[in-house]
PDB file of C-alpha atoms in Angstrom:
ATOM      1  CA  MET B 142       0.000   0.000   0.000  1.00  0.00           C
ATOM      2  CA  ALA B 143       1.235   3.462  -0.851  1.00  0.00           C
ATOM      3  CA  ARG B 144       0.979   6.268   1.623  1.00  0.00           C
ATOM      4  CA  GLN B 145       0.528   9.753   0.161  1.00  0.00           C
ATOM      5  CA  ASP B 146       1.082  13.021   1.985  1.00  0.00           C
ATOM      6  CA  HIS B 147      -1.083  15.601   0.152  1.00  0.00           C
ATOM      7  CA  GLY B 148      -0.676  18.363   2.705  1.00  0.00           C
ATOM      8  CA  SER B 149       3.072  18.702   2.175  1.00  0.00           C
ATOM      9  CA  SER B 150       4.767  20.868  -0.469  1.00  0.00           C
ATOM     10  CA  SER B 151       7.359  18.132  -1.097  1.00  0.00           C
ATOM     11  CA  PHE B 152       6.796  14.653  -2.436  1.00  0.00           C
ATOM     12  CA  GLU B 153       6.858  11.878   0.195  1.00  0.00           C
ATOM     13  CA  GLN B 154       5.653   8.341  -0.422  1.00  0.00           C
ATOM     14  CA  SER B 155       6.075   4.816   0.939  1.00  0.00           C
ATOM     15  CA  TYR B 156       6.286   1.935  -1.541  1.00  0.00           C
ATOM     16  CA  ARG B 157       7.042  -1.742  -1.696  1.00  0.00           C
ATOM     17  CA  CYS B 158      10.259  -2.316  -3.623  1.00  0.00           C
ATOM     18  CA  TYR B 159      11.217  -4.983  -6.155  1.00  0.00           C
ATOM     19  CA  PRO B 160      14.225  -5.467  -8.449  1.00  0.00           C
ATOM     20  CA  VAL B 161      14.021  -4.165 -12.042  1.00  0.00           C
ATOM     21  CA  SER B 162      14.447  -7.704 -13.387  1.00  0.00           C
ATOM     22  CA  PHE B 163      10.769  -8.296 -12.488  1.00  0.00           C
ATOM     23  CA  ILE B 164       9.662  -6.062 -15.389  1.00  0.00           C
ATOM     24  CA  ASP B 165      12.320  -7.211 -17.900  1.00  0.00           C
ATOM     25  CA  LYS B 166      14.446  -4.072 -17.556  1.00  0.00           C
ATOM     26  CA  ALA B 167      17.741  -5.604 -16.492  1.00  0.00           C
ATOM     27  CA  HIS B 168      19.681  -2.880 -18.369  1.00  0.00           C
ATOM     28  CA  LEU B 169      18.713  -0.498 -15.530  1.00  0.00           C
ATOM     29  CA  GLU B 170      21.229  -2.345 -13.344  1.00  0.00           C
ATOM     30  CA  ARG B 171      23.896  -0.136 -14.965  1.00  0.00           C
ATOM     31  CA  GLY B 172      22.710   3.031 -13.250  1.00  0.00           C
ATOM     32  CA  ASP B 173      20.664   4.463 -10.374  1.00  0.00           C
ATOM     33  CA  LYS B 174      17.328   5.074 -12.144  1.00  0.00           C
ATOM     34  CA  ILE B 175      14.142   3.661 -10.636  1.00  0.00           C
ATOM     35  CA  ILE B 176      10.656   2.956 -12.026  1.00  0.00           C
ATOM     36  CA  MET B 177       7.701   4.670 -10.262  1.00  0.00           C
ATOM     37  CA  PRO B 178       3.871   4.444 -10.671  1.00  0.00           C
ATOM     38  CA  PRO B 179       1.871   6.998 -12.779  1.00  0.00           C
ATOM     39  CA  SER B 180       0.206   8.483  -9.666  1.00  0.00           C
ATOM     40  CA  ALA B 181       3.601   9.721  -8.496  1.00  0.00           C
ATOM     41  CA  LEU B 182       3.993  11.695 -11.731  1.00  0.00           C
ATOM     42  CA  ASP B 183       0.577  13.341 -11.230  1.00  0.00           C
ATOM     43  CA  ARG B 184       1.564  14.385  -7.734  1.00  0.00           C
ATOM     44  CA  LEU B 185       5.002  15.670  -8.769  1.00  0.00           C
ATOM     45  CA  ALA B 186       3.483  17.752 -11.555  1.00  0.00           C
ATOM     46  CA  THR B 187       1.547  19.831  -9.021  1.00  0.00           C
ATOM     47  CA  LEU B 188       4.643  20.567  -6.917  1.00  0.00           C
ATOM     48  CA  HIS B 189       7.420  23.057  -7.537  1.00  0.00           C
ATOM     49  CA  ILE B 190      10.431  20.727  -7.581  1.00  0.00           C
ATOM     50  CA  ASP B 191      13.817  20.950  -9.242  1.00  0.00           C
ATOM     51  CA  TYR B 192      14.574  19.080 -12.441  1.00  0.00           C
ATOM     52  CA  PRO B 193      15.972  16.567 -13.096  1.00  0.00           C
ATOM     53  CA  MET B 194      14.020  14.804 -10.372  1.00  0.00           C
ATOM     54  CA  LEU B 195      16.142  13.362  -7.547  1.00  0.00           C
ATOM     55  CA  PHE B 196      14.874  11.290  -4.641  1.00  0.00           C
ATOM     56  CA  GLU B 197      16.065  10.180  -1.235  1.00  0.00           C
ATOM     57  CA  LEU B 198      15.510   6.528  -0.358  1.00  0.00           C
ATOM     58  CA  HIS B 199      15.276   5.459   3.275  1.00  0.00           C
ATOM     59  CA  ASN B 200      14.969   2.008   4.790  1.00  0.00           C
ATOM     60  CA  PRO B 201      13.390   2.560   8.241  1.00  0.00           C
ATOM     61  CA  SER B 202      14.037  -0.996   9.433  1.00  0.00           C
ATOM     62  CA  ALA B 203      17.817  -0.879   8.746  1.00  0.00           C
ATOM     63  CA  GLY B 204      18.379   2.878   8.990  1.00  0.00           C
ATOM     64  CA  ARG B 205      20.075   3.031   5.549  1.00  0.00           C
ATOM     65  CA  THR B 206      19.768   6.023   3.200  1.00  0.00           C
ATOM     66  CA  SER B 207      20.686   6.505  -0.447  1.00  0.00           C
ATOM     67  CA  HIS B 208      19.759   8.690  -3.423  1.00  0.00           C
ATOM     68  CA  CYS B 209      18.535   7.983  -6.952  1.00  0.00           C
ATOM     69  CA  GLY B 210      16.879   9.350 -10.076  1.00  0.00           C
ATOM     70  CA  VAL B 211      13.791   8.261 -11.960  1.00  0.00           C
ATOM     71  CA  LEU B 212      13.514   6.916 -15.512  1.00  0.00           C
ATOM     72  CA  GLU B 213       9.836   6.047 -16.096  1.00  0.00           C
ATOM     73  CA  PHE B 214       6.410   6.079 -14.385  1.00  0.00           C
ATOM     74  CA  ILE B 215       5.047   2.706 -15.510  1.00  0.00           C
ATOM     75  CA  ALA B 216       5.125   0.678 -12.287  1.00  0.00           C
ATOM     76  CA  ASP B 217       2.022  -0.788 -10.666  1.00  0.00           C
ATOM     77  CA  GLU B 218       0.423   1.377  -8.027  1.00  0.00           C
ATOM     78  CA  GLY B 219       1.990   1.038  -4.598  1.00  0.00           C
ATOM     79  CA  MET B 220       5.247  -0.442  -6.010  1.00  0.00           C
ATOM     80  CA  ILE B 221       8.610   0.800  -7.262  1.00  0.00           C
ATOM     81  CA  TYR B 222      11.407  -1.083  -9.019  1.00  0.00           C
ATOM     82  CA  LEU B 223      15.056  -0.578  -8.035  1.00  0.00           C
ATOM     83  CA  PRO B 224      18.393  -1.847  -9.390  1.00  0.00           C
ATOM     84  CA  TYR B 225      19.388  -4.885  -7.382  1.00  0.00           C
ATOM     85  CA  TRP B 226      22.762  -3.386  -6.324  1.00  0.00           C
ATOM     86  CA  MET B 227      20.807  -0.482  -4.782  1.00  0.00           C
ATOM     87  CA  MET B 228      18.595  -2.872  -2.841  1.00  0.00           C
ATOM     88  CA  GLU B 229      21.757  -4.523  -1.510  1.00  0.00           C
ATOM     89  CA  ASN B 230      23.098  -1.147  -0.333  1.00  0.00           C
ATOM     90  CA  MET B 231      19.798  -0.410   1.408  1.00  0.00           C
ATOM     91  CA  LEU B 232      19.596  -3.926   2.896  1.00  0.00           C
ATOM     92  CA  LEU B 233      16.185  -4.373   1.239  1.00  0.00           C
ATOM     93  CA  GLN B 234      14.478  -7.627   0.355  1.00  0.00           C
ATOM     94  CA  GLU B 235      11.745  -8.157  -2.219  1.00  0.00           C
ATOM     95  CA  GLY B 236       8.499  -6.571  -1.009  1.00  0.00           C
ATOM     96  CA  ASP B 237      10.089  -4.495   1.803  1.00  0.00           C
ATOM     97  CA  ILE B 238       8.749  -1.028   2.514  1.00  0.00           C
ATOM     98  CA  VAL B 239      10.951   1.897   1.473  1.00  0.00           C
ATOM     99  CA  GLU B 240      10.280   5.601   2.006  1.00  0.00           C
ATOM    100  CA  LEU B 241      10.753   7.923  -0.971  1.00  0.00           C
ATOM    101  CA  ARG B 242      11.129  11.701  -0.750  1.00  0.00           C
ATOM    102  CA  SER B 243      11.985  14.323  -3.364  1.00  0.00           C
ATOM    103  CA  THR B 244      15.213  16.235  -2.767  1.00  0.00           C
ATOM    104  CA  SER B 245      17.686  18.627  -4.346  1.00  0.00           C
ATOM    105  CA  LEU B 246      21.465  17.945  -4.382  1.00  0.00           C
ATOM    106  CA  ALA B 247      24.442  20.183  -5.050  1.00  0.00           C
ATOM    107  CA  LYS B 248      26.557  19.567  -8.130  1.00  0.00           C
ATOM    108  CA  GLY B 249      29.592  17.495  -7.296  1.00  0.00           C
ATOM    109  CA  THR B 250      33.148  18.811  -7.657  1.00  0.00           C
ATOM    110  CA  PHE B 251      35.139  15.850  -6.285  1.00  0.00           C
ATOM    111  CA  VAL B 252      34.590  12.154  -5.691  1.00  0.00           C
ATOM    112  CA  LYS B 253      36.960   9.463  -4.423  1.00  0.00           C
ATOM    113  CA  LEU B 254      36.359   5.886  -5.541  1.00  0.00           C
ATOM    114  CA  GLN B 255      37.728   2.571  -4.266  1.00  0.00           C
ATOM    115  CA  PRO B 256      37.404  -0.593  -6.387  1.00  0.00           C
ATOM    116  CA  HIS B 257      36.768  -3.869  -4.589  1.00  0.00           C
ATOM    117  CA  THR B 258      39.267  -5.847  -6.664  1.00  0.00           C
ATOM    118  CA  MET B 259      42.516  -5.054  -8.449  1.00  0.00           C
ATOM    119  CA  ASP B 260      41.293  -6.510 -11.740  1.00  0.00           C
ATOM    120  CA  PHE B 261      39.412  -3.250 -12.356  1.00  0.00           C
ATOM    121  CA  LEU B 262      42.824  -1.576 -12.764  1.00  0.00           C
ATOM    122  CA  ASP B 263      43.767  -4.198 -15.357  1.00  0.00           C
ATOM    123  CA  ILE B 264      41.306  -2.653 -17.810  1.00  0.00           C
ATOM    124  CA  SER B 265      43.127  -0.937 -20.649  1.00  0.00           C
ATOM    125  CA  ASN B 266      41.519   2.457 -19.880  1.00  0.00           C
ATOM    126  CA  PRO B 267      39.572   2.318 -16.584  1.00  0.00           C
ATOM    127  CA  LYS B 268      39.068   6.075 -16.471  1.00  0.00           C
ATOM    128  CA  ALA B 269      37.261   6.135 -19.811  1.00  0.00           C
ATOM    129  CA  ILE B 270      35.131   3.129 -18.837  1.00  0.00           C
ATOM    130  CA  LEU B 271      34.189   4.785 -15.553  1.00  0.00           C
ATOM    131  CA  GLU B 272      33.319   8.057 -17.276  1.00  0.00           C
ATOM    132  CA  THR B 273      31.032   6.239 -19.711  1.00  0.00           C
ATOM    133  CA  SER B 274      29.394   4.201 -16.947  1.00  0.00           C
ATOM    134  CA  LEU B 275      28.705   7.198 -14.700  1.00  0.00           C
ATOM    135  CA  ARG B 276      26.573   8.785 -17.425  1.00  0.00           C
ATOM    136  CA  SER B 277      23.828   6.376 -16.352  1.00  0.00           C
ATOM    137  CA  TYR B 278      23.967   7.764 -12.798  1.00  0.00           C
ATOM    138  CA  SER B 279      22.187  10.836 -11.501  1.00  0.00           C
ATOM    139  CA  CYS B 280      23.830  11.144  -8.093  1.00  0.00           C
ATOM    140  CA  LEU B 281      26.420   9.579  -5.806  1.00  0.00           C
ATOM    141  CA  THR B 282      26.186   9.056  -2.046  1.00  0.00           C
ATOM    142  CA  THR B 283      29.121   8.525   0.316  1.00  0.00           C
ATOM    143  CA  GLY B 284      29.098   4.980   1.664  1.00  0.00           C
ATOM    144  CA  ASP B 285      27.274   3.458  -1.316  1.00  0.00           C
ATOM    145  CA  THR B 286      28.665   0.738  -3.571  1.00  0.00           C
ATOM    146  CA  ILE B 287      27.944   1.233  -7.272  1.00  0.00           C
ATOM    147  CA  MET B 288      28.291  -1.349 -10.026  1.00  0.00           C
ATOM    148  CA  VAL B 289      30.184  -0.814 -13.286  1.00  0.00           C
ATOM    149  CA  ALA B 290      29.641  -3.436 -16.013  1.00  0.00           C
ATOM    150  CA  TYR B 291      32.322  -3.954 -18.668  1.00  0.00           C
ATOM    151  CA  ASN B 292      33.094  -6.837 -21.013  1.00  0.00           C
ATOM    152  CA  ASN B 293      30.428  -9.123 -19.465  1.00  0.00           C
ATOM    153  CA  LYS B 294      31.894  -8.582 -15.995  1.00  0.00           C
ATOM    154  CA  LYS B 295      30.623  -6.590 -13.021  1.00  0.00           C
ATOM    155  CA  TYR B 296      32.961  -4.368 -11.002  1.00  0.00           C
ATOM    156  CA  TYR B 297      31.871  -2.985  -7.638  1.00  0.00           C
ATOM    157  CA  ILE B 298      33.226   0.380  -6.500  1.00  0.00           C
ATOM    158  CA  ASP B 299      32.775   2.131  -3.142  1.00  0.00           C
ATOM    159  CA  ILE B 300      32.077   5.848  -2.881  1.00  0.00           C
ATOM    160  CA  VAL B 301      34.676   6.849  -0.272  1.00  0.00           C
ATOM    161  CA  GLU B 302      34.331  10.629  -0.334  1.00  0.00           C
ATOM    162  CA  ALA B 303      32.276  13.278  -2.121  1.00  0.00           C
ATOM    163  CA  LYS B 304      32.411  17.077  -2.232  1.00  0.00           C
ATOM    164  CA  PRO B 305      30.895  19.568  -1.517  1.00  0.00           C
ATOM    165  CA  SER B 306      28.505  17.296   0.459  1.00  0.00           C
ATOM    166  CA  SER B 307      28.094  13.609   1.251  1.00  0.00           C
ATOM    167  CA  ALA B 308      25.493  13.284  -1.555  1.00  0.00           C
ATOM    168  CA  ILE B 309      26.136  15.034  -4.877  1.00  0.00           C
ATOM    169  CA  SER B 310      24.533  15.346  -8.288  1.00  0.00           C
ATOM    170  CA  ILE B 311      26.721  14.374 -11.262  1.00  0.00           C
ATOM    171  CA  ILE B 312      24.384  15.538 -14.054  1.00  0.00           C
ATOM    172  CA  GLU B 313      26.060  18.036 -16.409  1.00  0.00           C
ATOM    173  CA  THR B 314      28.954  18.843 -14.115  1.00  0.00           C
ATOM    174  CA  ASP B 315      32.753  18.627 -14.198  1.00  0.00           C
ATOM    175  CA  CYS B 316      33.724  16.386 -11.322  1.00  0.00           C
ATOM    176  CA  GLU B 317      37.272  15.470 -10.349  1.00  0.00           C
ATOM    177  CA  VAL B 318      37.737  11.738  -9.724  1.00  0.00           C
ATOM    178  CA  ASP B 319      40.378  10.152  -7.516  1.00  0.00           C
ATOM    179  CA  PHE B 320      41.063   6.467  -6.859  1.00  0.00           C
ATOM    180  CA  ALA B 321      41.926   4.790  -3.566  1.00  0.00           C
ATOM    181  CA  PRO B 322      43.879   1.477  -3.510  1.00  0.00           C
ATOM    182  CA  PRO B 323      41.611  -1.540  -4.138  1.00  0.00           C
ATOM    183  CA  LEU B 324      40.316  -3.442  -1.134  1.00  0.00           C
ATOM    184  CA  ASP B 325      42.369  -6.536  -2.017  1.00  0.00           C
ATOM    185  CA  TYR B 326      45.560  -4.561  -2.649  1.00  0.00           C
ATOM    186  CA  LYS B 327      48.655  -5.822  -0.854  1.00  0.00           C
ATOM    187  CA  GLU B 328      51.896  -3.946  -0.619  1.00  0.00           C
ATOM    188  CA  PRO B 329      54.833  -5.749  -2.233  1.00  0.00           C
ATOM    189  CA  GLU B 330      57.258  -7.289   0.209  1.00  0.00           C
ATOM    190  CA  LYS B 331      60.567  -5.556   0.552  1.00  0.00           C
ATOM    191  CA  PRO B 332      63.532  -7.618  -0.673  1.00  0.00           C
ATOM    192  CA  LYS B 333      65.731  -8.909   2.082  1.00  0.00           C
ATOM    193  CA  SER B 334      69.165  -7.353   2.200  1.00  0.00           C
ATOM    194  CA  ILE B 335      71.976  -9.799   1.411  1.00  0.00           C
ATOM    195  CA  PRO B 336      75.087  -9.337   3.592  1.00  0.00           C
ATOM    196  CA  ILE B 337      78.181  -8.568   1.563  1.00  0.00           C
ATOM    197  CA  SER B 338      81.167 -10.785   2.306  1.00  0.00           C
ATOM    198  CA  ASN B 339      84.400  -9.103   3.365  1.00  0.00           C
ATOM    199  CA  LYS B 340      86.379 -11.291   1.007  1.00  0.00           C
ATOM    200  CA  THR B 341      84.641 -10.220  -2.169  1.00  0.00           C
ATOM    201  CA  SER B 342      84.360  -6.519  -2.835  1.00  0.00           C
ATOM    202  CA  PRO B 343      80.999  -5.296  -4.243  1.00  0.00           C
ATOM    203  CA  GLU B 344      80.805  -4.231  -7.849  1.00  0.00           C
ATOM    204  CA  GLY B 345      81.437  -0.610  -8.567  1.00  0.00           C
ATOM    205  CA  MET B 346      83.689  -0.076  -5.566  1.00  0.00           C
ATOM    206  CA  GLU B 347      87.277   0.831  -6.318  1.00  0.00           C
ATOM    207  CA  GLU B 348      90.067  -0.873  -4.466  1.00  0.00           C
ATOM    208  CA  PRO B 349      92.271   1.439  -2.408  1.00  0.00           C
ATOM    209  CA  ALA B 350      95.432   2.495  -4.171  1.00  0.00           C
ATOM    210  CA  ALA B 351      98.674   0.817  -3.091  1.00  0.00           C
ATOM    211  CA  LYS B 352     100.613   2.786  -0.514  1.00  0.00           C
ATOM    212  CA  LYS B 353     103.623   4.555  -1.918  1.00  0.00           C
ATOM    213  CA  PRO B 354     106.909   4.408   0.067  1.00  0.00           C
ATOM    214  CA  LYS B 355     107.587   7.619   1.931  1.00  0.00           C
ATOM    215  CA  PHE B 356     110.647   9.630   1.036  1.00  0.00           C
ATOM    216  CA  SER B 357     113.493   9.302   3.569  1.00  0.00           C
ATOM    217  CA  ALA B 358     116.436  11.668   3.327  1.00  0.00           C
ATOM    218  CA  PHE B 359     120.102  10.695   4.030  1.00  0.00           C
ATOM    219  CA  THR B 360     119.555   6.952   4.071  1.00  0.00           C
ATOM    220  CA  GLY B 361     122.869   6.080   2.374  1.00  0.00           C
ATOM    221  CA  SER B 362     126.047   4.848   4.043  1.00  0.00           C
ATOM    222  CA  SER B 363     128.094   7.425   5.944  1.00  0.00           C
ATOM    223  CA  ARG B 364     131.862   8.033   5.636  1.00  0.00           C
ATOM    224  CA  ARG B 365     134.151  10.053   7.855  1.00  0.00           C
ATOM    225  CA  LEU B 366     136.668  12.497   6.435  1.00  0.00           C
ATOM    226  CA  ASP B 367     139.624  10.657   8.025  1.00  0.00           C
ATOM    227  CA  GLY B 368     138.611   7.398   6.320  1.00  0.00           C
ATOM    228  CA  LYS B 369     137.624   5.562   9.473  1.00  0.00           C
ATOM    229  CA  PRO B 370     134.238   3.755   9.619  1.00  0.00           C
ATOM    230  CA  ALA B 371     131.387   5.692  11.147  1.00  0.00           C
ATOM    231  CA  ALA B 372     130.421   4.781  14.686  1.00  0.00           C
ATOM    232  CA  GLN B 373     126.644   5.248  14.061  1.00  0.00           C
ATOM    233  CA  PRO B 374     124.587   2.940  11.785  1.00  0.00           C
ATOM    234  CA  ALA B 375     123.878   4.055   8.266  1.00  0.00           C
ATOM    235  CA  ALA B 376     120.098   4.108   8.590  1.00  0.00           C
ATOM    236  CA  SER B 377     119.726   6.225  11.678  1.00  0.00           C
ATOM    237  CA  THR B 378     116.431   7.422  12.971  1.00  0.00           C
ATOM    238  CA  ILE B 379     117.915  10.687  14.253  1.00  0.00           C
ATOM    239  CA  CYS B 380     116.840  13.791  12.415  1.00  0.00           C
ATOM    240  CA  PRO B 381     119.601  15.043  10.083  1.00  0.00           C
ATOM    241  CA  THR B 382     119.511  18.530  11.550  1.00  0.00           C
ATOM    242  CA  LEU B 383     119.938  17.205  15.098  1.00  0.00           C
ATOM    243  CA  LYS B 384     122.622  14.810  13.918  1.00  0.00           C
ATOM    244  CA  GLN B 385     124.861  17.716  12.907  1.00  0.00           C
ATOM    245  CA  HIS B 386     124.887  19.088  16.475  1.00  0.00           C
ATOM    246  CA  GLN B 387     125.752  15.811  18.178  1.00  0.00           C
ATOM    247  CA  PRO B 388     129.507  15.142  18.751  1.00  0.00           C
ATOM    248  CA  GLU B 389     130.978  11.922  17.379  1.00  0.00           C
ATOM    249  CA  THR B 390     132.989   9.607  19.649  1.00  0.00           C
ATOM    250  CA  GLU B 391     136.200   8.052  18.444  1.00  0.00           C
ATOM    251  CA  LYS B 392     137.540   4.670  19.484  1.00  0.00           C
ATOM    252  CA  ASN B 393     140.202   6.178  21.755  1.00  0.00           C
ATOM    253  CA  GLY B 394     137.572   8.254  23.648  1.00  0.00           C
ATOM    254  CA  SER B 395     138.636  11.665  22.347  1.00  0.00           C
ATOM    255  CA  LYS B 396     135.861  14.030  21.287  1.00  0.00           C
ATOM    256  CA  LEU B 397     135.752  16.329  18.335  1.00  0.00           C
ATOM    257  CA  LEU B 398     135.250  19.990  18.716  1.00  0.00           C
ATOM    258  CA  SER B 399     132.027  21.790  17.994  1.00  0.00           C
ATOM    259  CA  PRO B 400     130.394  21.426  14.537  1.00  0.00           C
ATOM    260  CA  LEU B 401     131.758  23.173  11.508  1.00  0.00           C
ATOM    261  CA  SER B 402     128.891  25.621  11.555  1.00  0.00           C
ATOM    262  CA  HIS B 403     130.414  27.168  14.730  1.00  0.00           C
ATOM    263  CA  GLN B 404     133.872  27.706  13.215  1.00  0.00           C
ATOM    264  CA  GLN B 405     135.085  30.592  11.142  1.00  0.00           C
ATOM    265  CA  SER B 406     134.308  30.418   7.490  1.00  0.00           C
ATOM    266  CA  GLY B 407     137.024  28.918   5.292  1.00  0.00           C
ATOM    267  CA  LYS B 408     138.696  26.844   8.100  1.00  0.00           C
ATOM    268  CA  LEU B 409     138.364  23.225   9.195  1.00  0.00           C
ATOM    269  CA  VAL B 410     139.423  22.061  12.675  1.00  0.00           C
ATOM    270  CA  PHE B 411     139.714  18.320  13.405  1.00  0.00           C
ATOM    271  CA  GLY B 412     140.231  18.330  17.165  1.00  0.00           C
ATOM    272  CA  SER B 413     143.679  19.942  17.738  1.00  0.00           C
ATOM    273  CA  THR B 414     145.132  23.427  17.527  1.00  0.00           C
ATOM    274  CA  SER B 415     148.775  22.294  17.083  1.00  0.00           C
ATOM    275  CA  ASN B 416     148.699  22.847  13.352  1.00  0.00           C
ATOM    276  CA  GLN B 417     147.791  26.499  13.677  1.00  0.00           C
ATOM    277  CA  PRO B 418     150.591  29.099  13.144  1.00  0.00           C
ATOM    278  CA  GLN B 419     152.495  29.950  16.311  1.00  0.00           C
ATOM    279  CA  ASN B 420     151.991  33.644  15.943  1.00  0.00           C
ATOM    280  CA  GLU B 421     148.276  33.208  16.258  1.00  0.00           C
ATOM    281  CA  THR B 422     146.724  32.522  19.589  1.00  0.00           C
ATOM    282  CA  PRO B 423     144.501  29.473  19.622  1.00  0.00           C
ATOM    283  CA  LYS B 424     140.908  30.406  19.424  1.00  0.00           C
ATOM    284  CA  VAL B 425     138.420  28.712  21.605  1.00  0.00           C
ATOM    285  CA  PRO B 426     135.012  28.081  20.070  1.00  0.00           C
ATOM    286  CA  LEU B 427     132.333  30.291  21.432  1.00  0.00           C
ATOM    287  CA  LYS B 428     129.982  27.414  22.123  1.00  0.00           C
ATOM    288  CA  LYS B 429     130.332  23.709  22.259  1.00  0.00           C
ATOM    289  CA  SER B 430     127.478  21.271  21.874  1.00  0.00           C
ATOM    290  CA  THR B 431     128.604  19.367  25.003  1.00  0.00           C
ATOM    291  CA  GLN B 432     129.111  22.559  27.079  1.00  0.00           C
ATOM    292  CA  GLU B 433     132.634  21.568  28.236  1.00  0.00           C
ATOM    293  CA  PRO B 434     134.869  24.132  30.069  1.00  0.00           C
ATOM    294  CA  PRO B 435     137.306  25.962  27.774  1.00  0.00           C
ATOM    295  CA  GLN B 436     140.552  24.065  27.188  1.00  0.00           C
ATOM    296  CA  LYS B 437     143.702  25.415  28.872  1.00  0.00           C
ATOM    297  CA  VAL B 438     146.739  26.430  26.880  1.00  0.00           C
ATOM    298  CA  GLU B 439     149.070  23.443  26.705  1.00  0.00           C
ATOM    299  CA  GLU B 440     152.450  23.886  28.393  1.00  0.00           C
ATOM    300  CA  PRO B 441     155.647  23.135  26.441  1.00  0.00           C
ATOM    301  CA  GLU B 442     156.487  19.467  26.563  1.00  0.00           C
ATOM    302  CA  PHE B 443     159.382  18.246  28.687  1.00  0.00           C
ATOM    303  CA  GLN B 444     162.574  17.599  26.676  1.00  0.00           C
ATOM    304  CA  ALA B 445     165.313  15.427  28.183  1.00  0.00           C
ATOM    305  CA  PHE B 446     169.064  16.116  27.998  1.00  0.00           C
ATOM    306  CA  THR B 447     168.712  19.746  27.177  1.00  0.00           C
ATOM    307  CA  GLY B 448     171.382  20.987  29.739  1.00  0.00           C
ATOM    308  CA  ARG B 449     175.067  21.588  29.233  1.00  0.00           C
ATOM    309  CA  LYS B 450     177.371  18.727  28.413  1.00  0.00           C
ATOM    310  CA  TYR B 451     180.553  17.806  30.408  1.00  0.00           C
ATOM    311  CA  SER B 452     183.440  15.528  29.525  1.00  0.00           C
ATOM    312  CA  LEU B 453     184.593  12.817  31.969  1.00  0.00           C
ATOM    313  CA  LYS B 454     188.149  13.836  31.421  1.00  0.00           C
ATOM    314  CA  GLY B 455     187.429  17.182  32.886  1.00  0.00           C
TER     315      GLY B 455
END
């Protein structure tokens, strides 16, 4: 039985619902258009409603709400025919009571869709197929699941989000469409990292260059000026500059004088002043590396049998 509300300025009716397959109009499954009785058209004609006609469907027993358009007014009185996917969204069975009310929806600017299965993305051009399929729809409601038929296969898509309101009209409007990952989508597993052995170097890495021998000065064999072998080893670790200031020790224990850098230019002294001219006074170096006290002037050596001679004969 249909319940009419004649005192209201809007259209409100209660009908028993059945799927569109009952009247041999299975092609209506590819959209959201319903079939209403002729009395509903007479009532709507007397009201000031917006065109195209949009309606709000409400299932009082389950508390579900959706929206739809109308295609024809040829149903039997007291009954309406709905696409079966819409009855599933509303949790309606054949012959259940559904409340119908006229409404006006804002034009949609954005909608986010989520396919149930990944095979919808395997279509060569899913965006074009979706655009063609949505031409059979008048409105979209957040939370509904619509059906898109292509190549003898049905694809179910959830309405995740809609703007500027939860229910929008998509008739003659430019609406931006976004896709969420399918419900059966699984993220690919990350490949496990393989430890690199220390023995084998990875490709692309350059081996470190061979170490070059460091330059070492004065590593040859040393020779003394008097021809005697040097007391120190040839490869000494002493710095060459410090080596010049260190006195050398001879086998007999005598020490050389200070380095040549402390003597007067143009003269060489090898440890004795006896070879100097007698008219010159021996010069004592200003500074010795060993800080010894200045040497005393040597006294004339003792000479034997230097007195007068006497004959035994007298």
